[in-house]
Short mmCIF file of C-alpha atoms in Angstrom, two decimals:
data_model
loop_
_atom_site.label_atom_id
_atom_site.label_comp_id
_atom_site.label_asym_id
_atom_site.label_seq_id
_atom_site.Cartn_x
_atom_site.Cartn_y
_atom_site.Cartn_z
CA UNK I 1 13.83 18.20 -0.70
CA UNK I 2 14.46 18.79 3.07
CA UNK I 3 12.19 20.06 5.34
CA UNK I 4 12.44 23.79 4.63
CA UNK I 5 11.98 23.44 1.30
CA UNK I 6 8.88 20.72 1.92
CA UNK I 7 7.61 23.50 4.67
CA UNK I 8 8.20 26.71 2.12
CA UNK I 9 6.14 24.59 -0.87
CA UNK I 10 3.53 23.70 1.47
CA UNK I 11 3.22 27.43 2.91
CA UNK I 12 3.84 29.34 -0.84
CA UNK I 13 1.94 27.22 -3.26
CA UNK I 14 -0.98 29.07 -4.50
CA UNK I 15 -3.85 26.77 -4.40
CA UNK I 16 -5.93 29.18 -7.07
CA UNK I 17 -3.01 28.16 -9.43
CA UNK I 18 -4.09 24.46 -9.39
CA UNK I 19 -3.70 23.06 -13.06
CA UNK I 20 -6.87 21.91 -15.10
CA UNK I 21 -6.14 18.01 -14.13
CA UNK I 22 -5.58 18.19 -10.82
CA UNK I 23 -9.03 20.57 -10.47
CA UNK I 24 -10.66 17.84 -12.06
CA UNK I 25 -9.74 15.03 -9.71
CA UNK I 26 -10.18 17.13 -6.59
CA UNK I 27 -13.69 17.90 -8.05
CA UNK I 28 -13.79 13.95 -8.28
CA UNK I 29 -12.82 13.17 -4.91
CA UNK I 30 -14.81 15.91 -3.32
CA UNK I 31 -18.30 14.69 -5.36
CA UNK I 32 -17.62 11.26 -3.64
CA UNK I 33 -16.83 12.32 -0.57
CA UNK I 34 -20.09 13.94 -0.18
CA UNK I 35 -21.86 11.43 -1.70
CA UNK I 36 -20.39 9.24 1.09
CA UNK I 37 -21.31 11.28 3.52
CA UNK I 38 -25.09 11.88 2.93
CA UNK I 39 -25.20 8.09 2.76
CA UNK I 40 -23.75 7.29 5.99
CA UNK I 41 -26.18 9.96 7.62
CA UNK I 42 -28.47 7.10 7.06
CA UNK I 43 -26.11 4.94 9.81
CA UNK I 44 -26.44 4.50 13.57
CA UNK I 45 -23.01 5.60 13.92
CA UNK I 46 -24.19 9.05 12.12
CA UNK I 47 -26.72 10.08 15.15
CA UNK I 48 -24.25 8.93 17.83
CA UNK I 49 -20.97 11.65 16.28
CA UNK I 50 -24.05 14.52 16.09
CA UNK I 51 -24.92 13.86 19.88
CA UNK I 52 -22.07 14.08 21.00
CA UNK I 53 -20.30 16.92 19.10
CA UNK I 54 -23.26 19.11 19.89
CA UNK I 55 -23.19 18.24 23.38
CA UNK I 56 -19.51 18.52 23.85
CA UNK I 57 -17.70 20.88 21.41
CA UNK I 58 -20.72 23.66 21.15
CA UNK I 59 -20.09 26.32 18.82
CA UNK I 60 -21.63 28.22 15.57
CA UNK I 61 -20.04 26.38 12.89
CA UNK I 62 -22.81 24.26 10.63
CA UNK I 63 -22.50 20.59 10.57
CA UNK I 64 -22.07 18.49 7.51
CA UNK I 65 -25.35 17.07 6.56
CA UNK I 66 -26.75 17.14 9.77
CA UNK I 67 -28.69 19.17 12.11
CA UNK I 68 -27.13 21.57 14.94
CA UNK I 69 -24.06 23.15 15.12
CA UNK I 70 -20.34 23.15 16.93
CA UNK I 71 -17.14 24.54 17.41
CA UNK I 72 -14.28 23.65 14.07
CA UNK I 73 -12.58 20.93 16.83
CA UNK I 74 -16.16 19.41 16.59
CA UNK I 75 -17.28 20.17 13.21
CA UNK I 76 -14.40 18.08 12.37
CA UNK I 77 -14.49 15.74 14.75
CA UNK I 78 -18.21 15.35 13.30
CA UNK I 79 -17.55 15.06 9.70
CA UNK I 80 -14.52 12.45 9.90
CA UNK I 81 -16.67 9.83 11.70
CA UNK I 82 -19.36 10.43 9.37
CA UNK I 83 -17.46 10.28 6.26
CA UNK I 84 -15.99 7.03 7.90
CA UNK I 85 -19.27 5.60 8.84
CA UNK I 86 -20.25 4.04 5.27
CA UNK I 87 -16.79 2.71 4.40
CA UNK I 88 -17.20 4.00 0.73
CA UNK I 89 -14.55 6.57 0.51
CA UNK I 90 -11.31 7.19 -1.57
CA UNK I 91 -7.94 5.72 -0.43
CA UNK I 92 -4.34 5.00 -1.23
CA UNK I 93 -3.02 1.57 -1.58
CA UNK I 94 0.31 2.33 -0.17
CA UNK I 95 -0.88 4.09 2.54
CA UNK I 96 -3.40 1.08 3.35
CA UNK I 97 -5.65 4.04 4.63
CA UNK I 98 -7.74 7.18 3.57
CA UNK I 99 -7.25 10.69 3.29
CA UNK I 100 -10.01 12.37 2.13
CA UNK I 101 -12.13 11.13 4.96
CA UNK I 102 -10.64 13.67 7.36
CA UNK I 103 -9.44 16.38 4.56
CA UNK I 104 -12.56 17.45 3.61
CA UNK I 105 -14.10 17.98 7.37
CA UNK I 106 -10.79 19.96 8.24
CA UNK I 107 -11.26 22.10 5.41
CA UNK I 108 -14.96 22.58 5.87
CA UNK I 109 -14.44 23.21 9.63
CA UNK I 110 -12.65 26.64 10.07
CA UNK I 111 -14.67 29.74 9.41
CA UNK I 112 -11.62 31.31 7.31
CA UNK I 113 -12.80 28.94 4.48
CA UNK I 114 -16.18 30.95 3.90
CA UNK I 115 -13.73 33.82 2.10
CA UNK I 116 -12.30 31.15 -0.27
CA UNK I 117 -12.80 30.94 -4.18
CA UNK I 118 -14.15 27.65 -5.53
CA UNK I 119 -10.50 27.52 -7.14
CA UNK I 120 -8.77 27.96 -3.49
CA UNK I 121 -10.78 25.63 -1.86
CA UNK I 122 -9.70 22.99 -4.55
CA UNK I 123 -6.12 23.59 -4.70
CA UNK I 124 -6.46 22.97 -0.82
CA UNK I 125 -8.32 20.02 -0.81
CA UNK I 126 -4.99 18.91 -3.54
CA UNK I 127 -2.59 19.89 -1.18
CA UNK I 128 -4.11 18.45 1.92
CA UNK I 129 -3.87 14.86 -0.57
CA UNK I 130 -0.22 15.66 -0.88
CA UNK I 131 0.98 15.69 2.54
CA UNK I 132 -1.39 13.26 4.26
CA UNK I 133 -0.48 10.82 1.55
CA UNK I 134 3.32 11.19 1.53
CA UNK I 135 2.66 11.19 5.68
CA UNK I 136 0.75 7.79 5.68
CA UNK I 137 3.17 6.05 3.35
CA UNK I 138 6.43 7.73 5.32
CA UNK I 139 4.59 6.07 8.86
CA UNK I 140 4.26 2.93 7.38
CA UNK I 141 8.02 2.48 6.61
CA UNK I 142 8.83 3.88 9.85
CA UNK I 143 6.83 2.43 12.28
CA UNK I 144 6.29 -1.83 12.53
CA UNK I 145 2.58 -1.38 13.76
CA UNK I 146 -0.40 -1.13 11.74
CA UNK I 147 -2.39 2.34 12.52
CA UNK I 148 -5.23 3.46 11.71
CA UNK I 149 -5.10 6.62 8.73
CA UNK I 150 -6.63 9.38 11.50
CA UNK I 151 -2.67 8.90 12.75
CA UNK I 152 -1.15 10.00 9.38
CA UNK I 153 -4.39 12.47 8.12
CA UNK I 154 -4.20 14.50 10.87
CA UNK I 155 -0.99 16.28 8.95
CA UNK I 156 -2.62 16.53 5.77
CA UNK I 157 -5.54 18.31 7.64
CA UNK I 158 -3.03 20.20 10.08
CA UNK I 159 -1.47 21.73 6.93
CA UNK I 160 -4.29 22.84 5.55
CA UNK I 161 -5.84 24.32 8.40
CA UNK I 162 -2.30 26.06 8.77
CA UNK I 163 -2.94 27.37 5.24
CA UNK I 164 -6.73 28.64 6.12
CA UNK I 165 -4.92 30.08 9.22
CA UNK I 166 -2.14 32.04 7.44
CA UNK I 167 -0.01 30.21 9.77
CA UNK I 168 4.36 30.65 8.81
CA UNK I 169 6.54 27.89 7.87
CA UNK I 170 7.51 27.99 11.88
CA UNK I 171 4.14 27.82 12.91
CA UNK I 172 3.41 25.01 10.34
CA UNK I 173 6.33 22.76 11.21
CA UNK I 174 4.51 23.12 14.71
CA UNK I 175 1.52 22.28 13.67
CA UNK I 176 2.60 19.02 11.84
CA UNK I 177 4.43 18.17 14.65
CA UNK I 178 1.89 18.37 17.14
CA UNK I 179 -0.77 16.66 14.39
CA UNK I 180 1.72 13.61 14.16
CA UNK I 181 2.31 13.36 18.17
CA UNK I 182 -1.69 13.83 18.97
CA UNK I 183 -2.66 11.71 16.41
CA UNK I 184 -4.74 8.91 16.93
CA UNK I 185 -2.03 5.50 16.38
CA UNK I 186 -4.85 3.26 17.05
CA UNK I 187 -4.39 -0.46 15.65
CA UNK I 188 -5.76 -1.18 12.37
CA UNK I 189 -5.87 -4.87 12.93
CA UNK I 190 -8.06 -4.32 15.88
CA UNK I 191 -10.84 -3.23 13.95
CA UNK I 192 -10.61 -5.61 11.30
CA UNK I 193 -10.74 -8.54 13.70
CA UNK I 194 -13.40 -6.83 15.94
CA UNK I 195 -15.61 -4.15 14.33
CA UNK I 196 -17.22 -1.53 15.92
CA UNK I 197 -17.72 1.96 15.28
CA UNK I 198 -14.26 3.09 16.41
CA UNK I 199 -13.83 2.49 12.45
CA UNK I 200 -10.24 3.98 10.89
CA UNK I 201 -9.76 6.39 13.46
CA UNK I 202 -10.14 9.52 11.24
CA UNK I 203 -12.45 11.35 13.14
CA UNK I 204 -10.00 12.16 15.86
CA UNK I 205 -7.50 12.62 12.79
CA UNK I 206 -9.26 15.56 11.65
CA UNK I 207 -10.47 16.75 15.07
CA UNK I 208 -6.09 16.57 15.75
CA UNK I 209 -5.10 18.41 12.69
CA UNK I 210 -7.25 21.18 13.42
CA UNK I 211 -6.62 21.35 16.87
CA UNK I 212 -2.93 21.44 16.02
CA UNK I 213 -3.03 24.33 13.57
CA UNK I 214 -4.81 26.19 16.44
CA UNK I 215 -2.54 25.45 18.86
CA UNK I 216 0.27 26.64 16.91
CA UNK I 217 -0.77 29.73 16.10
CA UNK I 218 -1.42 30.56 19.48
CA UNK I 219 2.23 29.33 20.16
CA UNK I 220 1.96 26.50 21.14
CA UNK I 221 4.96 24.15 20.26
CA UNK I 222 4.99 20.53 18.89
CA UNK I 223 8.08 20.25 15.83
CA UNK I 224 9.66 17.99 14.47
CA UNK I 225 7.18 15.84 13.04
CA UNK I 226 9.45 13.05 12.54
CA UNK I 227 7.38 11.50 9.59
CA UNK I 228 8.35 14.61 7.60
CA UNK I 229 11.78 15.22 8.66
CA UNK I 230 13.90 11.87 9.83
CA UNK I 231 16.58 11.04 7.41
CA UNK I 232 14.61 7.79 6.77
CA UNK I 233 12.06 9.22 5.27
CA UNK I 234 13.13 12.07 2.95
CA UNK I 235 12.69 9.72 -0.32
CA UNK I 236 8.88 9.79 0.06
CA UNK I 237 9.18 13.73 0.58
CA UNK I 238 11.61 14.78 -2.17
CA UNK I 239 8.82 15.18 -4.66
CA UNK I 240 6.66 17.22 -2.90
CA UNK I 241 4.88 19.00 -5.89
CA UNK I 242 6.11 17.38 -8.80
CA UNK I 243 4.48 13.66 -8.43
CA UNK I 244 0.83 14.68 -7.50
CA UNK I 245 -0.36 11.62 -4.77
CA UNK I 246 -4.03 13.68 -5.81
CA UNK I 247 -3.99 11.02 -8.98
CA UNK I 248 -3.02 8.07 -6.78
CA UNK I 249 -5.94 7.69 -4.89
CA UNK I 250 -8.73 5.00 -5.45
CA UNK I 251 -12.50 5.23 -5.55
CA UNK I 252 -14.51 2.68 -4.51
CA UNK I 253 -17.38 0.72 -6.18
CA UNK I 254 -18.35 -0.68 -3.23
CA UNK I 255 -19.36 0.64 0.50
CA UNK I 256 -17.43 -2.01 2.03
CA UNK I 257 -13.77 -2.64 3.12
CA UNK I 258 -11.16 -2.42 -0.17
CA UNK I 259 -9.91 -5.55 0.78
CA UNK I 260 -12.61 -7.02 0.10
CA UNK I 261 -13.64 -6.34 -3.02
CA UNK I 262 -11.01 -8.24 -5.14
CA UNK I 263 -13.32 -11.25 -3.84
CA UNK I 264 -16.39 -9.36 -5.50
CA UNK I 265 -14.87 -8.74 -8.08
CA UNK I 266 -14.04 -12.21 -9.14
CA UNK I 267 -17.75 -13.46 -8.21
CA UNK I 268 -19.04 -10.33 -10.30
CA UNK I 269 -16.98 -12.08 -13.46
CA UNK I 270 -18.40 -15.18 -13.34
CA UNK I 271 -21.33 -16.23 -16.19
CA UNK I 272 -24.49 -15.01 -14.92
CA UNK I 273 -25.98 -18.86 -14.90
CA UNK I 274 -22.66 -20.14 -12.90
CA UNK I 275 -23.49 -17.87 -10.08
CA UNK I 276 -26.90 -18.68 -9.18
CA UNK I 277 -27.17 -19.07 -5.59
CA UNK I 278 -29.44 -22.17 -5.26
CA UNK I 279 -26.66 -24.10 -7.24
CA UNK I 280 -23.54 -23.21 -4.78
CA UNK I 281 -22.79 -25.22 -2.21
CA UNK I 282 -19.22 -24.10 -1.65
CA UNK I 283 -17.38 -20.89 -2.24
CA UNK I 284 -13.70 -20.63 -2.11
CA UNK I 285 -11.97 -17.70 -1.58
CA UNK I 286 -8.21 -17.33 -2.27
CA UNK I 287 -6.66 -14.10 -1.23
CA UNK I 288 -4.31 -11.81 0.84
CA UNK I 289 -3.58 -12.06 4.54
CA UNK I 290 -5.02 -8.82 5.39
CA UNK I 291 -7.85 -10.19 3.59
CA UNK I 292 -8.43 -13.12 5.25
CA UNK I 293 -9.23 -11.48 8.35
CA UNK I 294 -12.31 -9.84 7.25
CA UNK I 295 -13.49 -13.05 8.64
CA UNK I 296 -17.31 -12.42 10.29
CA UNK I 297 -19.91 -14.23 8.87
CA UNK I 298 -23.08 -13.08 10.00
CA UNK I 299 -22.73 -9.85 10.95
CA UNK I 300 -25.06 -7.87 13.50
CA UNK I 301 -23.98 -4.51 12.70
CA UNK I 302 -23.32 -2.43 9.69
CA UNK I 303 -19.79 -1.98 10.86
CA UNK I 304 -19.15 -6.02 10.94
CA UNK I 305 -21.19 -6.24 7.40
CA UNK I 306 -18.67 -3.70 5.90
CA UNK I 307 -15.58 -5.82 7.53
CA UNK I 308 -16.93 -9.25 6.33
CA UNK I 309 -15.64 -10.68 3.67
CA UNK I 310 -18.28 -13.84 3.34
CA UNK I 311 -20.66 -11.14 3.64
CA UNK I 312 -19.46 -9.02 0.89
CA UNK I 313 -19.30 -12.10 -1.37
CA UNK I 314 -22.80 -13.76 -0.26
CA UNK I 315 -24.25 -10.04 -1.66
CA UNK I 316 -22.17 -10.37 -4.57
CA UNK I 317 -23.71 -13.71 -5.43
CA UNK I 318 -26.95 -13.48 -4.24
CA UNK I 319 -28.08 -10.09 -5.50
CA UNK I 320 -25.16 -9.24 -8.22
CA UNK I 321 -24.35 -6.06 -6.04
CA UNK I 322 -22.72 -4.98 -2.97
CA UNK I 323 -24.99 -1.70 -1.82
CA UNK I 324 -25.79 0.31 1.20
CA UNK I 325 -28.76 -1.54 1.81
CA UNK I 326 -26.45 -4.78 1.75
CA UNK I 327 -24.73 -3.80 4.99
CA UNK I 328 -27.34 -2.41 6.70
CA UNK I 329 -31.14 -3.35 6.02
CA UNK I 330 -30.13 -6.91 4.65
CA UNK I 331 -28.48 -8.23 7.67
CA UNK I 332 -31.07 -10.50 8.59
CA UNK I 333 -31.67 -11.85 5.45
CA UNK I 334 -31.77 -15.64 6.12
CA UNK I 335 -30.16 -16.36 2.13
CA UNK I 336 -27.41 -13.88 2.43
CA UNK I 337 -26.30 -15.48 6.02
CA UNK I 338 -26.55 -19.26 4.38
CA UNK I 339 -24.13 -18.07 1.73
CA UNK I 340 -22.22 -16.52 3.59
CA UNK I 341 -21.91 -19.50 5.62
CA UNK I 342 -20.68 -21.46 2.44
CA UNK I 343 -17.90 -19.16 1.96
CA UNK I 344 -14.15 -20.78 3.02
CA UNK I 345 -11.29 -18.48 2.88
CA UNK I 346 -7.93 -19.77 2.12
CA UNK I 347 -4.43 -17.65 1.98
CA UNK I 348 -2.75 -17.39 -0.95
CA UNK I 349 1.06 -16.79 -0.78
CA UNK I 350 1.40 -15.06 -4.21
CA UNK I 351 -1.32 -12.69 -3.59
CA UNK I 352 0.36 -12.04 -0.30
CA UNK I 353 3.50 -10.87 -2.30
CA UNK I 354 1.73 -8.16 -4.36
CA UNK I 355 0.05 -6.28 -0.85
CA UNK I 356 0.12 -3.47 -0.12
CA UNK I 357 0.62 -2.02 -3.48
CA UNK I 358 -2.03 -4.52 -5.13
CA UNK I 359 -4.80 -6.11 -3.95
CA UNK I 360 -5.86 -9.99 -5.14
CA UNK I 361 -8.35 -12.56 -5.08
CA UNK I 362 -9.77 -15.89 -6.98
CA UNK I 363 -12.69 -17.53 -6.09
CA UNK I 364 -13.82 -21.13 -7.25
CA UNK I 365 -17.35 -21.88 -6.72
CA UNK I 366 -19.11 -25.73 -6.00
CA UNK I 367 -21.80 -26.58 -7.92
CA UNK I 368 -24.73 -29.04 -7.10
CA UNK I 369 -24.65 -30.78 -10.17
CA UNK I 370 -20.52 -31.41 -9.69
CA UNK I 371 -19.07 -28.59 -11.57
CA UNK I 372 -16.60 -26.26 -10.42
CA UNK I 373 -16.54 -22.51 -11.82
CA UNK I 374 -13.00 -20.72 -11.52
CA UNK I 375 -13.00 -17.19 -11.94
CA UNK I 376 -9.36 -15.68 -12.78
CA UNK I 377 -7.37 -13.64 -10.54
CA UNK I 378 -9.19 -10.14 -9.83
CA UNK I 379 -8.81 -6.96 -8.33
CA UNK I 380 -10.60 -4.37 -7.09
CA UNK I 381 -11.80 -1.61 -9.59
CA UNK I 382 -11.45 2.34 -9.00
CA UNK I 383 -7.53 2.24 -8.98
CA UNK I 384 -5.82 4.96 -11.39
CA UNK I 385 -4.93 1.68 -13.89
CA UNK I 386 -8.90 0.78 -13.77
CA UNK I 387 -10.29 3.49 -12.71
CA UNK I 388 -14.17 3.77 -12.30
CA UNK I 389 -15.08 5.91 -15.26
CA UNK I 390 -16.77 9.81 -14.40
CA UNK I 391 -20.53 8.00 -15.23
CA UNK I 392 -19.76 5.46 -12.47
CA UNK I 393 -18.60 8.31 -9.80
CA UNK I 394 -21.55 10.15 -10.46
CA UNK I 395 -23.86 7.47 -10.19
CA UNK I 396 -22.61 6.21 -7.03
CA UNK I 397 -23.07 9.50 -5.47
CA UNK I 398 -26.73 9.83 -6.86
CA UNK I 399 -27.64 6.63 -5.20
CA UNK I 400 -25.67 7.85 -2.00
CA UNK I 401 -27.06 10.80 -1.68
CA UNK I 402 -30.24 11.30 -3.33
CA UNK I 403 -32.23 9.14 -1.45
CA UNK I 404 -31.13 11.63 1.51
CA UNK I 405 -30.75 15.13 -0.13
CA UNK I 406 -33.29 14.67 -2.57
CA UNK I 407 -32.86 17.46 -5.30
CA UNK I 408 -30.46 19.34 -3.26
CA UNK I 409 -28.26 16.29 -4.51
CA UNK I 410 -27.85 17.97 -8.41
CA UNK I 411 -27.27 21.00 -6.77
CA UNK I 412 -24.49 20.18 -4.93
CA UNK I 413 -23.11 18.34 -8.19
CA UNK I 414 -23.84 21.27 -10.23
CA UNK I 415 -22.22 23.38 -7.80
CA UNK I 416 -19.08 20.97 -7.90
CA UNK I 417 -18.96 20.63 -11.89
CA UNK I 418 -18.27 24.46 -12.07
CA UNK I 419 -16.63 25.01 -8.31
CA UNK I 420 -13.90 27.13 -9.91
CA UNK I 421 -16.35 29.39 -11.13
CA UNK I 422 -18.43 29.41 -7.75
CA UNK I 423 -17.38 30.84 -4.23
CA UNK I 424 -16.47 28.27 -1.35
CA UNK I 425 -19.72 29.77 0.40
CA UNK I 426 -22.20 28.89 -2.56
CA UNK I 427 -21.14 25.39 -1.98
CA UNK I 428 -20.94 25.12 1.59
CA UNK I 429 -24.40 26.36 1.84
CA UNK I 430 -25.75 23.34 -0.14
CA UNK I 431 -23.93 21.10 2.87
CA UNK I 432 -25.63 22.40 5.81
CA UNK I 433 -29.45 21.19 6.78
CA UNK I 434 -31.90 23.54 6.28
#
């Protein structure tokens, strides 16, 4: 497929048309989504995107989950950072990032998606997966640094915004191409070995791929987006509506980074008596690279406790969970920070191999009375060959977002179960705060 025909699919597909599978998993990924975000309103980083997107991008437009209002640049702007906030949101292994984090802001941002169908609004959600996936995997191969996903979402959300805006295939090549040279290429790595609330950098994503579909239709000029058109990268673009990336993505069990969650995994497999955390005086953790640099072990923040992999596991083992409340009102729990203490990272070549497609990890725990507990080699649950089943989805957005939206929380998963027979408005309503 070359890049008129990627440009024509993108601009004729007709999202009402989406098939009964793919409505279902957009109706998956948009329940979690908003389960993620009603949890991270809970989150210091949550107050800090309102202030400022009030203060500095005013405007009419209704903010997700939160109070006050501002213009699409900063209704997206708003709903990427806090979507990103509670690091509990979908993702695509080969991509090493997220898309959905700045999709569903962009879509929710621009006042043309009031007129939508609960169908259309799907089918654009799906096609906003399609092109920010196939983006964030054609960056990767392209580029030798590490970014952060706002640098490949921003075309998935241009796109759609270009679709909301009736934009041409002209227009939309614009649009990409001003998404992918405003984009934020901010260094992954830098945020794993120092977290802070700069996070995955999908705020500005979204606030770019709106911004870009504005521009262009006003004329302003941006093309070629290079990670859509360079010779080097047409493999990843050729099936552009036959293999759906929609069914690729992962959902995770845990609010915390993916990469660590093989490690909870394998402590989560252990026999109930093995794991008892007066008994361990050493945990071993053997795992990938990437991994291994989720290094802080007492974290201060939420945003370290969500990057920590001793963290993560001392939660695991301590309380047989890994919750909200574990990276954010348990940081100063004196047990979790003497397990996590205990815990000794080591690199392991093999599960090096398998990343980024898979990700690994084995743990061996140190008993007091001399024994030594091996768990197998695990990895992290929610991907499409271990999938978290519908049950599990739905009750990790209850216990996101009830505790927040109270009953308005089975509305808004009503509303979702039978979308296609709703309009876009009925649903968006639910998202604003009274």
């Amino acid at each position: 497929m070359n890049i008129d025909e990627g440009l024509n699919w993108i601009s004729e597909v007709c999202p009402s048309q989406l098939d009964n599978a793919h409505l279902q998993q957009a109706k998956r990924c948009l329940l979690d989504l908003l389960g993620v975000a009603a949890g991270a309103t809970l989150t210091p980083l949550a107050e800090h995107a309102r202030r400022f997107t009030i203060a500095q991008y005013g405007g009419a437009r209704s903010l997700l989950f939160a109070e006050g209002h501002a213009s699409p640049c900063g209704v997206a702007l708003h709903g990427g950072w806090l979507i990103d906030a509670l690091d509990a949101h979908d993702g695509q292994a080969l991509t090493k990032g997220h898309a959905g984090v700045a999709l569903l802001p962009g879509l929710l941002a621009l006042p043309e998606v009031e007129r939508l169908s609960g169908r259309e609004f799907l089918g654009l959600l799906a096609l906003g997966y399609e092109v920010a996936t196939r983006a964030g995997i054609a960056l990767h191969a392209t580029s030798p640094d590490y970014h952060t996903s706002g640098a490949w979402n921003a075309l998935g959300v241009a796109a759609v915004a270009a679709r909301l805006l009736k934009l041409d295939s002209t227009q939309l090549h614009h649009a990409l191409g001003i998404a992918e040279f405003y984009g934020p290429r901010s260094q992954m790595m830098r945020c794993i070995d120092h977290p802070t609330m700069l996070k995955d950098g999908s705020g500005w994503g979204a606030l770019t791929g709106v911004s870009a579909a504005l521009l262009a239709r006003d004329g302003f000029t941006g093309a070629p987006a290079l990670s859509a058109t360079s010779p080097e990268v047409t493999q990843v673009w050729q099936d552009l509506g036959k293999r759906w990336y929609l069914h690729e993505q992962y959902f995770k069990a845990y609010p915390v980074c993916r990469w660590a969650q093989p490690a909870i995994e394998a402590i989560l497999s252990l026999p109930q008596d093995a794991r008892n955390p007066r008994f361990v005086e050493q945990i071993e953790v053997h795992t990938f690279h990437e991994a291994k640099r989720l290094h802080t072990v007492h974290p201060d923040t939420t945003e370290q406790a969500q990057y920590s992999l001793p963290w993560s596991v001392a939660c695991a083992l301590a309380y047989g969970r890994v919750d909200a409340a574990c990276v954010s009102h348990f940081l100063h729990d004196p047990r979790l920070k003497g397990l996590a203490e205990r815990v000794i990272i080591h690199e392991c070549a093999d599960f090096n191999q398998r990343f980024p497609a898979e990700r690994w990890a084995q743990v061996k725990l140190y008993l007091t009375d001399g024994r030594v507990i091996q768990s197998e080699p695990s990895e992290a649950r929610g991907n499409p060959h271990n999938p978290l089943s519908n049950v599990e989805l739905d009750n990790k957005y209850y216990r996101l977002a009830e505790p927040v939206l109270g009953a308005r929380a089975a509305r808004i998963h009503d509303t979702i179960s039978h979308l296609e027979h709703h309009s876009a408005h009925e649903l968006l309503v639910l998202l604003q705060t009274p």
